[in-house]
XYZ file of C-alpha atoms in Angstrom:
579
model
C 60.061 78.004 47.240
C 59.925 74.638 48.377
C 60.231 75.353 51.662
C 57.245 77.853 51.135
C 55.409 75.692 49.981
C 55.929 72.457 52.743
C 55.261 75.812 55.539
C 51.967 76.564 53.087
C 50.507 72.963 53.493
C 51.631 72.491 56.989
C 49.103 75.442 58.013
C 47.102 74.222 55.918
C 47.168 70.468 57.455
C 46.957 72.174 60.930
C 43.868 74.313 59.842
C 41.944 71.479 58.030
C 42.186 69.525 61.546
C 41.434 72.226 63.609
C 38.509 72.591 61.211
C 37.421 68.870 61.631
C 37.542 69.155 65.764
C 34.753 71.857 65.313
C 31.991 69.981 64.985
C 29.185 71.829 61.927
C 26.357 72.978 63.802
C 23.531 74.465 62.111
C 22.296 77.990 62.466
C 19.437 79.364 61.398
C 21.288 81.883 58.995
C 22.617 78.947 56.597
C 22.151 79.050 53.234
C 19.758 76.030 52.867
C 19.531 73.753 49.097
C 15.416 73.802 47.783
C 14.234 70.611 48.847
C 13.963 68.393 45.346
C 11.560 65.805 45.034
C 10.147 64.523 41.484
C 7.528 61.687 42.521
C 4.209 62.971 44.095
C 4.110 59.145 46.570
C 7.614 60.175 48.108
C 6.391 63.842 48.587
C 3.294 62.904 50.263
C 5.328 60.548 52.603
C 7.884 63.041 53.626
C 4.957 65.882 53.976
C 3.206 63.756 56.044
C 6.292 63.085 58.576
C 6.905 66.958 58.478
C 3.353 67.798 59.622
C 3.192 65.417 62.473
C 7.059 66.608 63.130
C 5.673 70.345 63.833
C 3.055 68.867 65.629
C 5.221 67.094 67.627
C 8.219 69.949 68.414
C 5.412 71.914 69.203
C 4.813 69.554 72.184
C 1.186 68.796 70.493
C 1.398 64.933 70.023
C -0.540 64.012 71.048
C -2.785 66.646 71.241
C -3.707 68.570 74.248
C -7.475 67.872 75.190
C -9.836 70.949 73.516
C -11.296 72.381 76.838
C -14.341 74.932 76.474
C -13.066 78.166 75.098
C -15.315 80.100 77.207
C -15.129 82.994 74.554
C -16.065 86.590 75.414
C -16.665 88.960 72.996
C -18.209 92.317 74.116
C -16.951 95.993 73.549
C -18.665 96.020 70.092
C -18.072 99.046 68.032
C -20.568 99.451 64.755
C -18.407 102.152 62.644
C -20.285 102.808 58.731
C -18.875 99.699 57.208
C -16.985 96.984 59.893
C -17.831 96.149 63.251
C -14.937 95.325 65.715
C -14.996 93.971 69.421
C -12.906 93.218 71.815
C -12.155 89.134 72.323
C -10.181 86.652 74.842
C -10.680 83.246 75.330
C -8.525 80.530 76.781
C -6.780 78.210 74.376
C -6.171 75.637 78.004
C -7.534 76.390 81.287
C -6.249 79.433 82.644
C -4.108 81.008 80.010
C -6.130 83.752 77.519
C -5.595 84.289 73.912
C -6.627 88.126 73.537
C -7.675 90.196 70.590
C -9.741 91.939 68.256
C -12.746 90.674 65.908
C -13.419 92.408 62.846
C -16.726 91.635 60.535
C -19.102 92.862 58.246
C -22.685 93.874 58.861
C -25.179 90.909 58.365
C -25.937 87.814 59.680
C -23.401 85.702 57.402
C -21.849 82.919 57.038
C -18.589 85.027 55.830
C -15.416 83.392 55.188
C -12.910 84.192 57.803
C -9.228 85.325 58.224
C -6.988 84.763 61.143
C -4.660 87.549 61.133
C -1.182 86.797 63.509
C 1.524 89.358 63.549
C 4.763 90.131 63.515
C 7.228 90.898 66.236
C 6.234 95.212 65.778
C 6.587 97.505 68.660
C 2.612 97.720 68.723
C 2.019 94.172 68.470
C -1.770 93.688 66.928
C -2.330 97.471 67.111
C 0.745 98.330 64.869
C -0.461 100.943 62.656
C 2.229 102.710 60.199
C 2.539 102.814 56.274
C 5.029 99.932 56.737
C 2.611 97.739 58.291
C -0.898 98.262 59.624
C -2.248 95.115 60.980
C -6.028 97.231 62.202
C -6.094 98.522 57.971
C -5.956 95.033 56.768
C -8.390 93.669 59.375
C -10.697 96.771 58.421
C -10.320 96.189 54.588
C -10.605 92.719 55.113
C -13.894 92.739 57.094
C -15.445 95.391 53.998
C -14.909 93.048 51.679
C -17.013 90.604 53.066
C -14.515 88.416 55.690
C -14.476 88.296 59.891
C -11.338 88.732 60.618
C -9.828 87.318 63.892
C -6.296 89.556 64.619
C -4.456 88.238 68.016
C -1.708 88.733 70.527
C 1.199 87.219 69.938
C 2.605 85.630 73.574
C 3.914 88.744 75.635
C 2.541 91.380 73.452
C -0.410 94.046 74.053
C -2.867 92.525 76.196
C -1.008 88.962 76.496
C 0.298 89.713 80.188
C 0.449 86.610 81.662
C 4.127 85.002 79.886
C 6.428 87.557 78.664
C 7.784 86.680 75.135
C 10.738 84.714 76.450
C 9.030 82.353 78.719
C 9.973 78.996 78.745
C 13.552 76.670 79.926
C 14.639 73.249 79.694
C 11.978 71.748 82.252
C 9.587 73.040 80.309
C 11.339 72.202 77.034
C 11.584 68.577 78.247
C 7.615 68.380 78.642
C 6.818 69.901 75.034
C 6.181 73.244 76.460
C 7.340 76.116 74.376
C 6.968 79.857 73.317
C 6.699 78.477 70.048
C 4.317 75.642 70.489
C 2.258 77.626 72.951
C 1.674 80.148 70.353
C 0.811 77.233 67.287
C -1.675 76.016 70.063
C -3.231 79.752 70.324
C -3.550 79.593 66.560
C -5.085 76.401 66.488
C -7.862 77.258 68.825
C -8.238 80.910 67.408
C -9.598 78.832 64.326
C -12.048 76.733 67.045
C -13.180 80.430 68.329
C -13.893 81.400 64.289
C -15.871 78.266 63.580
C -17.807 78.655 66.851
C -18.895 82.193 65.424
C -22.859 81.844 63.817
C -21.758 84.271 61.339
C -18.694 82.523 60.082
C -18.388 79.863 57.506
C -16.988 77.249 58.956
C -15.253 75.139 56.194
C -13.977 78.978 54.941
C -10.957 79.659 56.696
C -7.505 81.465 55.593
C -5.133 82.993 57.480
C -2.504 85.430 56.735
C 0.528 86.955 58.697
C 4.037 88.856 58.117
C 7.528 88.559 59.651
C 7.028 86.339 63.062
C 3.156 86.096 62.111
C 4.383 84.994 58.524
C 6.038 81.700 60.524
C 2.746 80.929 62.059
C 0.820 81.356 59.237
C 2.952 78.548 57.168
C 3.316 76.492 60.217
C -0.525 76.740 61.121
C -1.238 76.092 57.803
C 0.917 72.974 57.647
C -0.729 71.073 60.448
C -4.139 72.254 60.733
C -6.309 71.410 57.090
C -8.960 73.769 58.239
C -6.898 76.822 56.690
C -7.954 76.307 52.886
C -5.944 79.436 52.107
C -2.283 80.886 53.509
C -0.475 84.225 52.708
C 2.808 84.042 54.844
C 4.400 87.377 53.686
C 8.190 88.307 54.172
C 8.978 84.896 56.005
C 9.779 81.877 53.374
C 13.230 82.042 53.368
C 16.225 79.343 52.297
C 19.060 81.784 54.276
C 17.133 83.246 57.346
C 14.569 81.107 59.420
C 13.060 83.050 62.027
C 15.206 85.009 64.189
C 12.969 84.981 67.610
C 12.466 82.407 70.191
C 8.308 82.305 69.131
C 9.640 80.965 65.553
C 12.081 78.050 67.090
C 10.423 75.308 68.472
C 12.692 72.588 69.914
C 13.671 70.270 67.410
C 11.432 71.622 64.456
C 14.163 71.945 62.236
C 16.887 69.215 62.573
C 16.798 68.008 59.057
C 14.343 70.407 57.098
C 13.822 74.665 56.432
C 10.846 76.854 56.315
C 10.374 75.885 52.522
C 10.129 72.561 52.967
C 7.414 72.854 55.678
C 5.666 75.354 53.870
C 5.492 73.202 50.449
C 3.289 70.732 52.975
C 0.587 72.850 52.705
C 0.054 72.134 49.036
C -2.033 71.776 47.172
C -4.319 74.270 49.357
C -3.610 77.780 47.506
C -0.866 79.628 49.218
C 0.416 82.558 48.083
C 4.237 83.739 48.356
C 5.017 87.714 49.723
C 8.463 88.737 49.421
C 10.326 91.849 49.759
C 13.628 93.080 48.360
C 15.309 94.513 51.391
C 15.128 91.114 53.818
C 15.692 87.636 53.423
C 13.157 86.933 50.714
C 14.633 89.097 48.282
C 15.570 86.129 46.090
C 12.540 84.255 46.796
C 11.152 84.339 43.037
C 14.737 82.362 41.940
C 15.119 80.679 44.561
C 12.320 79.602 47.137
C 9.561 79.851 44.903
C 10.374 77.842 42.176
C 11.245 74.828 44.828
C 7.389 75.177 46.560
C 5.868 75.535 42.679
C 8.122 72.024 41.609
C 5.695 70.705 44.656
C 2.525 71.731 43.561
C 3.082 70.891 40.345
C 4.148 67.298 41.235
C 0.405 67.312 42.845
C -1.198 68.942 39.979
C -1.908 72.259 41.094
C 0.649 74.349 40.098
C -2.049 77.380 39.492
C -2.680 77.419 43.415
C 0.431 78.692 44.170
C 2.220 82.333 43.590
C 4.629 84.435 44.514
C 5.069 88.449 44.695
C 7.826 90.461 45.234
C 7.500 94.309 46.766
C 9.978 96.746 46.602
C 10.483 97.299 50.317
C 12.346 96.690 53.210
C 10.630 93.999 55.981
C 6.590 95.190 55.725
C 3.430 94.433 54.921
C 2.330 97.597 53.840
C -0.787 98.424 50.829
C 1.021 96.900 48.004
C 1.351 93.846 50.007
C -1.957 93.541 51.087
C -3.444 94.524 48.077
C -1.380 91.474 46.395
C -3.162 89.393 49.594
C -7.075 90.361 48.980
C -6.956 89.634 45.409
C -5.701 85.981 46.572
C -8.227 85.544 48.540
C -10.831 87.158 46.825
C -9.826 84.206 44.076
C -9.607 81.783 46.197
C -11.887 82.405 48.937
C -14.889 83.602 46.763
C -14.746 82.506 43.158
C -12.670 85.649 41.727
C -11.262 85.207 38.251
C -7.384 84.875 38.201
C -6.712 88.536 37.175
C -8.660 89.988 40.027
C -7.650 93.356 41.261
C -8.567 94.639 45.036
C -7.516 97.896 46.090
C -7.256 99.006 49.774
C -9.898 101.793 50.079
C -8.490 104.361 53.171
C -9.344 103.728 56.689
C -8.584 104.968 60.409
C -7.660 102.807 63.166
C -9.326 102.801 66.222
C -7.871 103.478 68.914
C -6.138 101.676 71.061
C -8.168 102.557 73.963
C -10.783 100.954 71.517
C -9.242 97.683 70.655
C -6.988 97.286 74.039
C -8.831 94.399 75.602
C -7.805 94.776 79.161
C -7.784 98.493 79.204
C -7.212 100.075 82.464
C -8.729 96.611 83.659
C -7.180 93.322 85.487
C -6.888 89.973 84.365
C -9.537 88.029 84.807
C -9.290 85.710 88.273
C -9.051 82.764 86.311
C -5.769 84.304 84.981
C -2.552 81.601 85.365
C 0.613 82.721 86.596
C 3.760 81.528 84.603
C 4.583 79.118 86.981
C 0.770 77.854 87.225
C 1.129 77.443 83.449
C 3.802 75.221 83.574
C 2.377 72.848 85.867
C -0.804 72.865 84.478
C 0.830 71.508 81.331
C 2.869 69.297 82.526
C 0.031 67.639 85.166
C -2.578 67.016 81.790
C 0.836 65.768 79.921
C 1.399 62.728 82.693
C -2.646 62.317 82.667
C -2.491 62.067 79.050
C 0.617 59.922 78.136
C -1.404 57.158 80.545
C -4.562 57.219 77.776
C -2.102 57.726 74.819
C -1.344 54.970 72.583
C 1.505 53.396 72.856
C 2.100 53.790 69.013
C 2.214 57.373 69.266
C 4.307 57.932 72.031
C 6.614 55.820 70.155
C 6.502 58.182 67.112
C 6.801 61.221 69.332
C 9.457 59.609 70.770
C 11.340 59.467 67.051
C 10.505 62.814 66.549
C 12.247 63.974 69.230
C 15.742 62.201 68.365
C 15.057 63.656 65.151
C 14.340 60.485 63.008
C 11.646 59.668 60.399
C 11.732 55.924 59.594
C 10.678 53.368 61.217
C 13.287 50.202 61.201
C 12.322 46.470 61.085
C 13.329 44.929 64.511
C 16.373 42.941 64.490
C 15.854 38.789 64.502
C 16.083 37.797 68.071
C 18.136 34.801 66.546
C 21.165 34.408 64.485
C 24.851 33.854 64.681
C 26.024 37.669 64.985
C 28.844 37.770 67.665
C 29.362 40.717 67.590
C 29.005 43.275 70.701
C 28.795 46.886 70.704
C 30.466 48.583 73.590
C 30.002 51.853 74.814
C 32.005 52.549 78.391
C 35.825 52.003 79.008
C 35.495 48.536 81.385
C 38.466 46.648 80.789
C 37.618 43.591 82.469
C 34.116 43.149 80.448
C 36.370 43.991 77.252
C 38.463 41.291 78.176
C 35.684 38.650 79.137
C 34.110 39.702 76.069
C 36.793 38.953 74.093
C 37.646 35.525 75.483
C 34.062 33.967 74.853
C 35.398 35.226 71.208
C 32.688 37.876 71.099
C 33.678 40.781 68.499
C 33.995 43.677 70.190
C 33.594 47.331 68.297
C 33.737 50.284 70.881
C 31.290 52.931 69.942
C 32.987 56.756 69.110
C 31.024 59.090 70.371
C 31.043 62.251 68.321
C 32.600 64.893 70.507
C 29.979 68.005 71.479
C 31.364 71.657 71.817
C 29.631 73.078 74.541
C 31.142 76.760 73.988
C 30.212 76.557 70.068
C 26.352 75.195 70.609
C 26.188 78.289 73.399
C 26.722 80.620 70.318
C 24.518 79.001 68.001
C 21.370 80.994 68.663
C 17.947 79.076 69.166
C 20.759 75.709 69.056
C 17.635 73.412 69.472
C 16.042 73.644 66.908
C 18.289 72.762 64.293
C 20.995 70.188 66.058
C 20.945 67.388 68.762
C 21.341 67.993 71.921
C 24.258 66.078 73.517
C 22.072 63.600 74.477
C 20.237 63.079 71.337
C 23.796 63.312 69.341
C 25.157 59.715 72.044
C 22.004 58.181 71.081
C 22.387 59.270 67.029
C 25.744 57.395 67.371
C 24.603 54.402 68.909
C 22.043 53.994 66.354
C 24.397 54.692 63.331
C 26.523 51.510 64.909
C 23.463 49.203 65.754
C 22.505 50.500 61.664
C 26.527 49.383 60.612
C 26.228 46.156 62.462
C 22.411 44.489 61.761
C 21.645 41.971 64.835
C 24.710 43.223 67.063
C 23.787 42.992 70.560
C 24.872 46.185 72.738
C 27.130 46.715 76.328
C 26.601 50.319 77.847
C 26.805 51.765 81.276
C 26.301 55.495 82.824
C 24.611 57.899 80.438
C 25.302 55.467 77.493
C 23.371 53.362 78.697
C 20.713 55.776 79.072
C 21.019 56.645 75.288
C 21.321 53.322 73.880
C 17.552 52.890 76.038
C 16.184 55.335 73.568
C 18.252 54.249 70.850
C 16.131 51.025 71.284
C 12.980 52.910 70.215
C 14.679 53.338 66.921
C 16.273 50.119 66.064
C 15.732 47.402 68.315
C 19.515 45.835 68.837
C 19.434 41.603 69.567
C 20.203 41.959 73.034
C 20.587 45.445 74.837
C 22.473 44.873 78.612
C 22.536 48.072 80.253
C 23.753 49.143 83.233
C 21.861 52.899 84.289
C 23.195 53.594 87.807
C 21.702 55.737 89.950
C 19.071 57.945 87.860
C 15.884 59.052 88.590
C 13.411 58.584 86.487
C 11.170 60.511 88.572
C 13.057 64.102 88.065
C 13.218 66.183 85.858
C 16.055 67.573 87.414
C 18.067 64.393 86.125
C 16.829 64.498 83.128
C 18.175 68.106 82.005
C 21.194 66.891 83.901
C 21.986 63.919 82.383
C 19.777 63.289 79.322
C 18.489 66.424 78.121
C 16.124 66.304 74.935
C 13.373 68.468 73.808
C 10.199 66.672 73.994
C 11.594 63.441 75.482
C 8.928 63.567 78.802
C 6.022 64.537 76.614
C 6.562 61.574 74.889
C 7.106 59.301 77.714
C 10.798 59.342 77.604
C 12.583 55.798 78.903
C 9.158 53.752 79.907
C 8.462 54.373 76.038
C 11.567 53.263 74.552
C 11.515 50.396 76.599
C 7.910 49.832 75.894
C 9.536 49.328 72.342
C 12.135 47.211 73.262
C 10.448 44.766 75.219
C 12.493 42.203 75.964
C 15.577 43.180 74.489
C 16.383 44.660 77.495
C 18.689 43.569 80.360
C 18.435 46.871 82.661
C 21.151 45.859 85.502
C 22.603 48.015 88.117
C 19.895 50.292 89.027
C 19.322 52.696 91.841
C 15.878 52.418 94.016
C 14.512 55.591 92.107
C 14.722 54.315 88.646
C 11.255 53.000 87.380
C 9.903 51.853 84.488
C 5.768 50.745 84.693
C 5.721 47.179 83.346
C 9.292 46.754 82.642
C 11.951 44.344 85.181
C 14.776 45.986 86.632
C 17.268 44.780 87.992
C 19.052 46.783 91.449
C 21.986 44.605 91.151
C 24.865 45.706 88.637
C 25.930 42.200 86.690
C 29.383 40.662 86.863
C 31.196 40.729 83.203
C 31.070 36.573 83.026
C 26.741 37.008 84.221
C 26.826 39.797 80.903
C 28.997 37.285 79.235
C 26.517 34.910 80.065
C 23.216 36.797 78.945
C 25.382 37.576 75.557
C 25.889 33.707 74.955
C 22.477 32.825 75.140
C 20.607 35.624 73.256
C 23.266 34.524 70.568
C 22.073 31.337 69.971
């Protein structure tokens, strides 16, 4: 038995470090905790970071200039009781958001709805008793509301991405699926306040599966939408299973509840079903979001309903949906019933808005998208700032606070060394410097490659060397810092974080012109957009001793030097920054 039982714990010894070699990634099928907060002050703090953090993984901080829309709307159809036309408009220069535009009869102002949708076979024109995204537009638009539905990326008359565009020089620069489509929503609502007919401060919006994600993340960083029905999305187990709902970086320390509590206290109302992931959501993610409201005194102005159905928004849903507005949008009592009266869709031939027609000639290509964006991002970062770059710059290594810089002066001797140079560890040491090497935390490339949409909830290699380096420079207040190679690199942006005493780095031979180096050697969503190393060391200032550096690596304003120091000349910097 004994001998059972030494075998027993020997597997289990072998298995337990096995288990700690694997490093935990995050997926987005964990089973997330509700987020708990009980003072309204430290709510209102974290919300705040969370909307500018969407903002930000959506490559929209700052925030791409508004050009004209140059709407068209034309095709009008007057049926007995809605009107509907055909709509596209470009959200940036050369790349068209395409739909339909539902409203009453009347010269207004109506409220308006923005209607996204989910990732069905028919897009916008998906018309079935499961869901029927033309029957809630049409019920919508008799009850007194213009309702604006839209193509998701890819989808029905969105030809000119497919819905997987985007790679890592695009990622680099902000430029997503995801934030693309956030964009589209944000300028839909421009297009339905630029309507005469539409009340302008009157806006909801209201979407299911994939639509559901833009609804709550629409709603979370655009205060124009005074109501949201996200339906079949809110989920503590399952975040959004397509590459439209996984921004870069948008979930590194926080779930689709948490984001969707930000938009309280503006009414929002909860749609669940009980064959997907929300099944639970009245025990589990709706009591979390109410806690929220009800820290902000408005615990009335949010709901939630649960259908018995698999993934939909079919009539019981919807019905559930127009009474919400019809409370909160015009003046309803609480108790308010609407039921969905019948209707026939038009047909697609009716609503398609490039039917059996081209593109317009001002029509981008892919590729002409992508360096569109990325010419107005270099344009912009030059106006931007320098206080938001910096925070964009956070939000892209995935970190909220803001850290007092270190005194310049003091009697810290210790050094933090990241590179395996003997001879500077043994210089170091005999000026009786304290040396602590900095552990890198190892990265599994083959377990990341099976983590799907890996981005959006873990640091990249990259961002995980510079998480470490600011976990020591955290350990160790007013430690100065030795790197070299792509350590060095890091512990640059690691500087934007917390400032160490004295940073000596030696970069080698990058170029800070390529993007092509960057994906190579210091790959991190968002880092470009937010003016990757000329904005950490912006930060920095003179903190920095950049040493060692090849004829293409340039920093505006900031003194390198092309010659790599000697350990007794870093020795030497070391002593006098010490004293």
């Amino acid at each position: 038995m004994r001998k059972l039982l030494a075998v027993g714990l020997t597997v289990l010894l072998v298995a337990a470090a096995l288990g700690a070699q694997q490093p935990p990634y995050r997926t987005l099928d964990d089973k997330f905790t509700p987020p708990t907060f009980t003072d309204a002050g430290q709510w209102n703090t974290r919300a705040a970071y969370l909307r500018e953090h969407v903002l930000a993984s959506a490559g929209l901080l700052p925030m791409p200039a508004r050009a004209p829309l140059a709407a068209q709307v034309f095709g009008e159809i007057k049926r007995n009781d809605y009107i509907v036309a055909k709509v596209y408009f470009q959200s940036l220069p050369g790349f068209l958001v395409t739909g339909n535009l539902y409203r009453p009869a009347g010269d207004g102002p109506f409220p308006a709805v923005l209607a996204p949708h989910g990732h069905w076979a028919y897009g916008r024109l998906e018309n079935t008793t499961l869901n029927s995204v033309p029957g809630r537009a049409i019920n919508l638009a008799r009850q007194g509301f213009v309702v604006f539905t839209y193509d998701m990326v890819g989808y029905d008359d969105s030809r000119q991405l497919t819905h997987t565009f985007g790679g890592k020089r695009e990622t680099l620069w902000g430029l997503s699926l995801g934030g693309l489509q956030l964009w589209n929503s944000i300028r839909s609502l421009d297009f339905l306040q630029s309507l005469p007919y539409v009340q302008r401060d009157a806006l909801a919006v209201t979407g299911e599966s994939g639509g559901g994600t833009q609804t709550f993340l629409l709603a979370a960083v655009d205060d124009r939408v005074k109501v949201a029905v996200p339906v079949n999305m809110i989920s503590l187990h399952m975040q959004g299973g397509c590459l439209c709902e996984n921004p870069p970086s948008l979930r590194l320390d926080t779930t689709n509840v948490e984001i969707a509590a930000t938009i309280a206290p503006r009414p929002l109302l909860m749609v669940s079903a009980t064959g997907d992931w929300t099944a639970n959501t009245l025990e589990a993610e709706y009591p979390a979001v109410r806690r929220i409201y009800s820290l902000l005194d408005a615990p009335d102005r949010v709901q939630a309903v649960r259908i018995q159905a698999e993934h939909n928004y079919n009539k019981e849903s919807r019905e559930a949906m127009y009474a919400w507005l019809a409370r909160w949008m015009k003046g309803a009592p609480a108790d308010v019933q609407v039921r969905e009266r019948s209707f026939t869709a038009d047909s697609p031939a009716d609503l398609l808005v490039f039917h059996q027609r081209p593109l317009p000639p001002e029509a981008l290509t892919a590729e002409q998208v992508t360096d569109h964006w990325i010419t107005e991002a270099k344009k912009q970062l030059t106006a931007t700032d320098g206080q938001v770059r910096v925070r964009a710059l956070r939000h892209a290594l995935g970190y909220s606070d803001v850290r007092p810089a270190v005194p310049r002066s003091g009697k810290s001797s210790v050094v933090l060394l990241a590179g395996d140079d003997a001879e500077l560890e043994r210089e170091l040491r005999s000026a009786r410097f304290t040396v602590k090497k900095i552990s890198f935390t190892p990265f599994d490339a083959a377990a990341a490659a099976k983590v799907r949409h890996f981005e959006t909830y873990n640091r990249t290699q990259a961002a995980r060397r510079v998480a470490d380096i600011v976990s020591a420079l955290d350990a160790d207040a007013g430690a100065a810092i030795v790197a070299s190679g792509d350590a060095a690199l890091a512990a640059l942006l690691a500087s934007a974080v917390v400032t160490p005493r004295l940073a000596v780095l030696d970069v080698g031979a990058f170029d800070t012109s390529k993007d092509a180096d960057y994906v190579d050697r210091l790959y991190v969503p968002g880092l470009r957009r937010a003016g990757d190393l000329a904005t950490a060391a912006a930060t920095a200032g003179d903190a920095l001793v950049i040493h060692g550096a090849g004829e293409n690596f340039v920093l505006d304003g900031v003194s390198v030097g092309r010659t790599r120091l000697s350990p007794k000349e870093i020795v030497a910097r070391l002593r006098r920054s010490s004293r």
